Coordinates of C-alpha atoms in Angstrom, one line a residue:
M1 CA 4.6 39.6 10.2
S2 CA 7.9 37.7 10.4
L3 CA 8.4 34.0 10.6
L4 CA 10.8 32.7 13.2
E5 CA 13.3 30.1 12.4
V6 CA 13.2 27.5 15.1
E7 CA 15.6 24.6 15.2
V8 CA 13.9 21.5 16.6
E9 CA 15.8 18.5 17.6
R10 CA 14.1 15.4 16.2
Q11 CA 13.9 12.4 18.4
S12 CA 14.3 9.9 15.5
N13 CA 14.3 9.7 11.8
P14 CA 10.7 9.2 10.5
V15 CA 11.9 6.5 8.2
D16 CA 12.6 4.4 11.3
M17 CA 8.9 4.4 11.9
I18 CA 8.2 3.1 8.4
E19 CA 10.8 0.3 9.0
F20 CA 9.1 -0.5 12.3
V21 CA 5.6 -0.7 10.7
A22 CA 6.9 -2.7 7.7
A23 CA 8.6 -5.2 10.0
N24 CA 5.5 -5.5 12.2
N25 CA 3.4 -6.2 9.1
D26 CA 5.9 -8.7 7.6
W27 CA 6.4 -6.5 4.5
S28 CA 9.7 -7.0 2.7
F29 CA 11.6 -3.8 2.4
E30 CA 15.0 -2.4 1.6
R31 CA 16.6 0.5 3.5
S32 CA 18.6 2.1 0.8
G33 CA 19.9 4.9 3.0
E34 CA 19.3 6.7 6.3
D35 CA 16.5 8.7 4.8
E36 CA 14.9 6.2 2.4
I37 CA 13.1 2.9 2.5
A38 CA 11.6 1.0 -0.4
M39 CA 9.2 -1.9 -0.7
T40 CA 7.1 -3.7 -3.3
V41 CA 3.4 -4.2 -2.4
E42 CA 1.3 -6.7 -4.3
G43 CA -2.0 -5.2 -5.4
R44 CA -5.0 -6.5 -7.2
W45 CA -4.0 -5.0 -10.6
A46 CA -0.2 -4.7 -10.2
D47 CA 2.8 -4.8 -8.0
Y48 CA 3.4 -1.3 -6.6
H49 CA 6.9 0.0 -6.0
V50 CA 6.7 2.2 -2.9
S51 CA 9.4 4.4 -1.5
F52 CA 9.4 6.6 1.5
S53 CA 11.9 9.5 1.8
W54 CA 12.5 11.8 4.7
M55 CA 13.0 15.3 3.3
E56 CA 14.6 17.2 6.2
E57 CA 14.5 20.6 4.6
F58 CA 10.7 20.4 4.3
E59 CA 10.2 18.4 7.4
A60 CA 8.1 16.0 5.3
L61 CA 7.9 12.3 4.8
H62 CA 7.4 11.7 1.1
L63 CA 5.8 8.7 -0.4
A64 CA 6.1 7.7 -4.1
C65 CA 4.2 4.7 -5.5
A66 CA 5.0 3.6 -9.0
F67 CA 3.6 0.9 -11.2
D68 CA 4.8 -0.6 -14.4
I69 CA 2.9 1.1 -17.2
K70 CA 5.3 2.6 -19.6
V71 CA 3.8 5.6 -21.4
P72 CA 4.7 5.8 -25.1
E73 CA 5.3 9.2 -26.5
S74 CA 2.1 8.9 -28.7
R75 CA -0.1 8.6 -25.5
V76 CA 1.6 11.3 -23.3
N77 CA -1.0 14.0 -24.1
E78 CA -3.9 11.8 -23.3
V79 CA -2.3 10.5 -20.1
I80 CA -1.8 14.1 -19.1
R81 CA -5.5 14.7 -19.6
L82 CA -6.2 11.6 -17.6
L83 CA -3.9 12.8 -14.8
S84 CA -5.8 16.1 -14.7
Q85 CA -9.2 14.4 -14.4
I86 CA -8.1 11.9 -11.8
N87 CA -6.2 14.5 -9.7
G88 CA -9.4 16.5 -9.5
Q89 CA -11.0 13.6 -7.8
V90 CA -8.2 12.5 -5.4
L91 CA -8.5 14.1 -2.0
M92 CA -4.9 13.5 -0.8
G93 CA -1.8 13.1 -2.9
H94 CA -1.7 13.2 -6.7
F95 CA -0.6 11.2 -9.7
D96 CA 2.2 12.4 -11.9
L97 CA 4.0 11.3 -15.1
W98 CA 7.6 10.8 -14.3
R99 CA 9.2 11.7 -17.6
Q100 CA 12.6 10.3 -16.8
E101 CA 11.2 6.8 -16.9
E102 CA 7.9 7.5 -18.7
V103 CA 6.0 5.8 -15.8
I104 CA 3.1 7.0 -13.7
I105 CA 3.6 7.6 -10.0
F106 CA 1.4 8.5 -7.1
R107 CA 2.9 11.0 -4.7
Q108 CA 1.9 12.2 -1.2
S109 CA 3.7 13.8 1.7
L110 CA 3.1 13.8 5.4
L111 CA 4.1 17.1 6.9
L112 CA 5.9 16.7 10.3
A113 CA 6.9 20.3 11.0
G114 CA 8.1 21.4 14.4
G115 CA 9.6 18.0 15.4
A116 CA 6.3 16.0 15.0
E117 CA 6.9 12.3 14.9
P118 CA 4.7 10.0 12.7
T119 CA 2.5 7.4 14.3
N120 CA 2.0 3.8 13.2
R121 CA -1.5 4.7 12.2
Q122 CA -0.4 7.7 10.1
V123 CA 2.2 5.5 8.2
E124 CA -0.4 2.8 7.6
V125 CA -3.0 5.3 6.3
L126 CA -0.4 7.1 4.2
L127 CA 0.5 3.8 2.5
S128 CA -3.1 2.4 2.3
S129 CA -4.5 5.6 0.8
A130 CA -1.8 5.6 -1.8
L131 CA -2.5 2.0 -2.7
D132 CA -6.2 2.6 -2.8
A133 CA -5.7 5.4 -5.2
C134 CA -3.5 3.3 -7.4
E135 CA -5.9 0.4 -7.4
S136 CA -8.8 2.7 -8.1
Y137 CA -7.3 4.2 -11.2
Y138 CA -4.8 1.6 -12.5
Q139 CA -7.2 0.3 -15.1
A140 CA -7.9 3.9 -16.4
F141 CA -4.2 4.2 -17.1
Q142 CA -4.2 0.9 -18.9
F143 CA -7.2 1.9 -21.0
V144 CA -5.6 5.1 -22.1
V145 CA -2.1 3.7 -22.6
W146 CA -2.8 0.3 -24.1
S147 CA -6.3 0.5 -25.5
G148 CA -6.1 4.0 -26.9
M149 CA -9.2 5.1 -25.0
D150 CA -9.7 8.8 -24.3
A151 CA -9.2 10.1 -20.7
Q152 CA -12.9 10.9 -20.0
R153 CA -14.1 7.5 -21.2
A154 CA -11.4 5.7 -19.2
V155 CA -12.4 7.5 -15.9
D156 CA -16.1 6.9 -16.6
T157 CA -15.4 3.2 -17.1
V158 CA -13.4 2.6 -14.0
M159 CA -15.7 4.7 -11.8
F160 CA -18.8 2.8 -13.0
E161 CA -20.0 1.0 -9.9
T162 CA -22.1 -2.2 -10.0
V163 CA -24.4 -3.5 -7.3
G164 CA -24.2 -7.2 -6.4
E165 CA -22.3 -10.0 -8.1
A166 CA -23.1 -11.9 -11.3

């Protein structure tokens, strides 16, 4: 079986759709280049630094969402254990330790092969699912990095669900 290489003329840059959605939602953003846009989104636990990049060679729109938790060298191994546990629970995307900056990022891509164009809804879901994942697990990263908690206990603690309000 051979794969055919087909050149598809794209109608627009997918980052244009991100800019359109951001403008319509009154999100502040910075277009740092033709293929990249960045924004800061306020969450419950932290401000999340989100960037979208169009990766032409893969025909993929890549989202990276970082938050300010610096991982000291002494906690790297436990953070890696935590990443493994969390990534086993996340349906789409994954968390990663970005070693250059020693910060944790959430990454996800939207495949747009064959000239597919992203819709408003796809962009909104891509962003909201990334933010939901970050919000769900942010405290687990805090517990491991700042409190010295082990990965399993940190995940168990943040996934503990209560019923009602006190």
